[in-house]
Amino acid sequence: MTNSYDGFEDRLEKIDTKHAKMARGYKGTIDRDGLIVFRPVRRRAGVPVKAIVVLLIGFFVFKGMVMAHTGASIYEERVAALKNGTLIEQVGAFAMQPDPVTVGVATQLGHIFN
């Protein structure tokens, strides 16, 4: 009697686990014998690459806009002032330092601002 009850508890646990997985999404398929079977859909973990690329492009455009608006010399002075600040300011100075992409964007946007 206890062996059949333990087996019943195991089956209930498997059903609960599958139900929890299917609550996040499922897909129905038809087997060869015509039985409709629903299986949980696996979710992809992580951040989409497209979002990272859009974020990086936006960051470089932002840096280029700031550089085009303030001018290259003033921009470099402000970044140099950040390098002498706190740890967070130093990290910001590292991220905001001029690079070829930023200079190129600033050159293109400089025509719009002037």
mmCIF file of C-alpha atoms in Angstrom:
data_model
loop_
_atom_site.group_PDB
_atom_site.id
_atom_site.type_symbol
_atom_site.label_atom_id
_atom_site.label_comp_id
_atom_site.label_asym_id
_atom_site.label_seq_id
_atom_site.Cartn_x
_atom_site.Cartn_y
_atom_site.Cartn_z
ATOM 1 C CA MET A 1 0.000 0.000 0.000
ATOM 2 C CA THR A 2 2.781 2.451 0.860
ATOM 3 C CA ASN A 3 4.662 1.682 -2.375
ATOM 4 C CA SER A 4 1.632 2.593 -4.473
ATOM 5 C CA TYR A 5 1.064 5.740 -2.388
ATOM 6 C CA ASP A 6 4.730 6.778 -2.856
ATOM 7 C CA GLY A 7 4.355 6.265 -6.596
ATOM 8 C CA PHE A 8 1.204 8.373 -6.539
ATOM 9 C CA GLU A 9 3.016 11.169 -4.692
ATOM 10 C CA ASP A 10 5.844 11.058 -7.268
ATOM 11 C CA ARG A 11 3.346 11.343 -10.132
ATOM 12 C CA LEU A 12 1.635 14.290 -8.420
ATOM 13 C CA GLU A 13 4.991 16.019 -7.954
ATOM 14 C CA LYS A 14 5.827 15.547 -11.647
ATOM 15 C CA ILE A 15 2.427 16.954 -12.624
ATOM 16 C CA ASP A 16 2.937 19.997 -10.386
ATOM 17 C CA THR A 17 6.412 20.582 -11.822
ATOM 18 C CA LYS A 18 5.147 20.349 -15.402
ATOM 19 C CA HIS A 19 2.230 22.634 -14.584
ATOM 20 C CA ALA A 20 4.591 25.261 -13.150
ATOM 21 C CA LYS A 21 6.765 25.080 -16.279
ATOM 22 C CA MET A 22 3.732 25.298 -18.576
ATOM 23 C CA ALA A 23 2.486 28.390 -16.735
ATOM 24 C CA ARG A 24 5.443 30.219 -18.336
ATOM 25 C CA GLY A 25 4.390 29.102 -21.831
ATOM 26 C CA TYR A 26 3.637 25.918 -23.711
ATOM 27 C CA LYS A 27 3.420 24.524 -27.220
ATOM 28 C CA GLY A 28 0.934 21.948 -28.458
ATOM 29 C CA THR A 29 2.008 19.269 -30.932
ATOM 30 C CA ILE A 30 0.288 16.270 -32.448
ATOM 31 C CA ASP A 31 2.030 12.912 -32.078
ATOM 32 C CA ARG A 32 2.056 10.267 -34.813
ATOM 33 C CA ASP A 33 -0.896 8.527 -33.218
ATOM 34 C CA GLY A 34 -2.996 11.730 -33.268
ATOM 35 C CA LEU A 35 -2.664 12.552 -29.574
ATOM 36 C CA ILE A 36 -2.312 16.258 -28.814
ATOM 37 C CA VAL A 37 0.549 16.769 -26.373
ATOM 38 C CA PHE A 38 1.421 20.045 -24.660
ATOM 39 C CA ARG A 39 5.022 20.640 -23.683
ATOM 40 C CA PRO A 40 6.553 23.610 -21.850
ATOM 41 C CA VAL A 41 8.469 26.106 -23.973
ATOM 42 C CA ARG A 42 12.002 26.817 -22.837
ATOM 43 C CA ARG A 43 12.778 30.446 -22.264
ATOM 44 C CA ARG A 44 16.039 31.928 -23.415
ATOM 45 C CA ALA A 45 18.127 33.307 -20.613
ATOM 46 C CA GLY A 46 20.224 36.429 -20.897
ATOM 47 C CA VAL A 47 20.031 39.813 -22.540
ATOM 48 C CA PRO A 48 19.263 40.029 -26.256
ATOM 49 C CA VAL A 49 22.266 41.005 -28.367
ATOM 50 C CA LYS A 50 20.147 43.527 -30.257
ATOM 51 C CA ALA A 51 19.469 45.460 -27.038
ATOM 52 C CA ILE A 52 23.174 45.625 -26.210
ATOM 53 C CA VAL A 53 24.018 46.898 -29.704
ATOM 54 C CA VAL A 54 21.305 49.578 -29.550
ATOM 55 C CA LEU A 55 22.541 50.616 -26.099
ATOM 56 C CA LEU A 56 26.148 50.950 -27.327
ATOM 57 C CA ILE A 57 25.116 52.932 -30.403
ATOM 58 C CA GLY A 58 23.041 55.238 -28.216
ATOM 59 C CA PHE A 59 25.968 55.724 -25.844
ATOM 60 C CA PHE A 60 28.358 56.679 -28.658
ATOM 61 C CA VAL A 61 25.786 59.056 -30.162
ATOM 62 C CA PHE A 62 25.308 60.648 -26.744
ATOM 63 C CA LYS A 63 29.054 61.113 -26.316
ATOM 64 C CA GLY A 64 29.288 62.562 -29.825
ATOM 65 C CA MET A 65 26.443 64.976 -29.150
ATOM 66 C CA VAL A 66 28.071 66.214 -25.936
ATOM 67 C CA MET A 67 31.413 66.614 -27.691
ATOM 68 C CA ALA A 68 29.850 68.427 -30.666
ATOM 69 C CA HIS A 69 27.870 70.735 -28.406
ATOM 70 C CA THR A 70 30.672 71.688 -26.000
ATOM 71 C CA GLY A 71 33.620 71.521 -28.383
ATOM 72 C CA ALA A 72 36.557 69.130 -28.338
ATOM 73 C CA SER A 73 38.842 71.182 -26.074
ATOM 74 C CA ILE A 74 36.223 71.841 -23.370
ATOM 75 C CA TYR A 75 35.095 68.194 -23.546
ATOM 76 C CA GLU A 76 38.655 66.960 -22.977
ATOM 77 C CA GLU A 77 39.114 69.408 -20.084
ATOM 78 C CA ARG A 78 35.978 68.101 -18.382
ATOM 79 C CA VAL A 79 37.050 64.487 -18.869
ATOM 80 C CA ALA A 80 40.481 65.373 -17.420
ATOM 81 C CA ALA A 81 38.751 66.950 -14.402
ATOM 82 C CA LEU A 82 36.778 63.726 -13.907
ATOM 83 C CA LYS A 83 40.008 61.711 -13.906
ATOM 84 C CA ASN A 84 41.075 63.512 -10.723
ATOM 85 C CA GLY A 85 37.793 62.847 -8.893
ATOM 86 C CA THR A 86 36.388 59.960 -6.911
ATOM 87 C CA LEU A 87 36.411 56.359 -8.091
ATOM 88 C CA ILE A 88 32.996 56.698 -9.749
ATOM 89 C CA GLU A 89 34.115 59.875 -11.525
ATOM 90 C CA GLN A 90 37.246 58.086 -12.726
ATOM 91 C CA VAL A 91 35.127 55.273 -14.160
ATOM 92 C CA GLY A 92 32.958 57.913 -15.856
ATOM 93 C CA ALA A 93 36.081 59.592 -17.238
ATOM 94 C CA PHE A 94 37.228 56.253 -18.662
ATOM 95 C CA ALA A 95 33.851 55.721 -20.332
ATOM 96 C CA MET A 96 33.605 59.282 -21.627
ATOM 97 C CA GLN A 97 37.131 59.653 -22.990
ATOM 98 C CA PRO A 98 37.235 60.573 -26.682
ATOM 99 C CA ASP A 99 37.618 57.699 -29.101
ATOM 100 C CA PRO A 100 37.508 57.514 -32.918
ATOM 101 C CA VAL A 101 33.792 56.679 -33.002
ATOM 102 C CA THR A 102 32.903 59.584 -30.709
ATOM 103 C CA VAL A 103 35.052 62.004 -32.687
ATOM 104 C CA GLY A 104 33.448 60.823 -35.934
ATOM 105 C CA VAL A 105 29.938 61.253 -34.565
ATOM 106 C CA ALA A 106 30.854 64.662 -33.129
ATOM 107 C CA THR A 107 32.222 65.747 -36.505
ATOM 108 C CA GLN A 108 29.011 64.728 -38.251
ATOM 109 C CA LEU A 109 26.797 66.302 -35.606
ATOM 110 C CA GLY A 110 28.945 69.447 -35.456
ATOM 111 C CA HIS A 111 27.482 70.509 -38.777
ATOM 112 C CA ILE A 112 23.988 70.313 -37.281
ATOM 113 C CA PHE A 113 24.806 72.236 -34.096
ATOM 114 C CA ASN A 114 26.711 75.018 -35.882
#
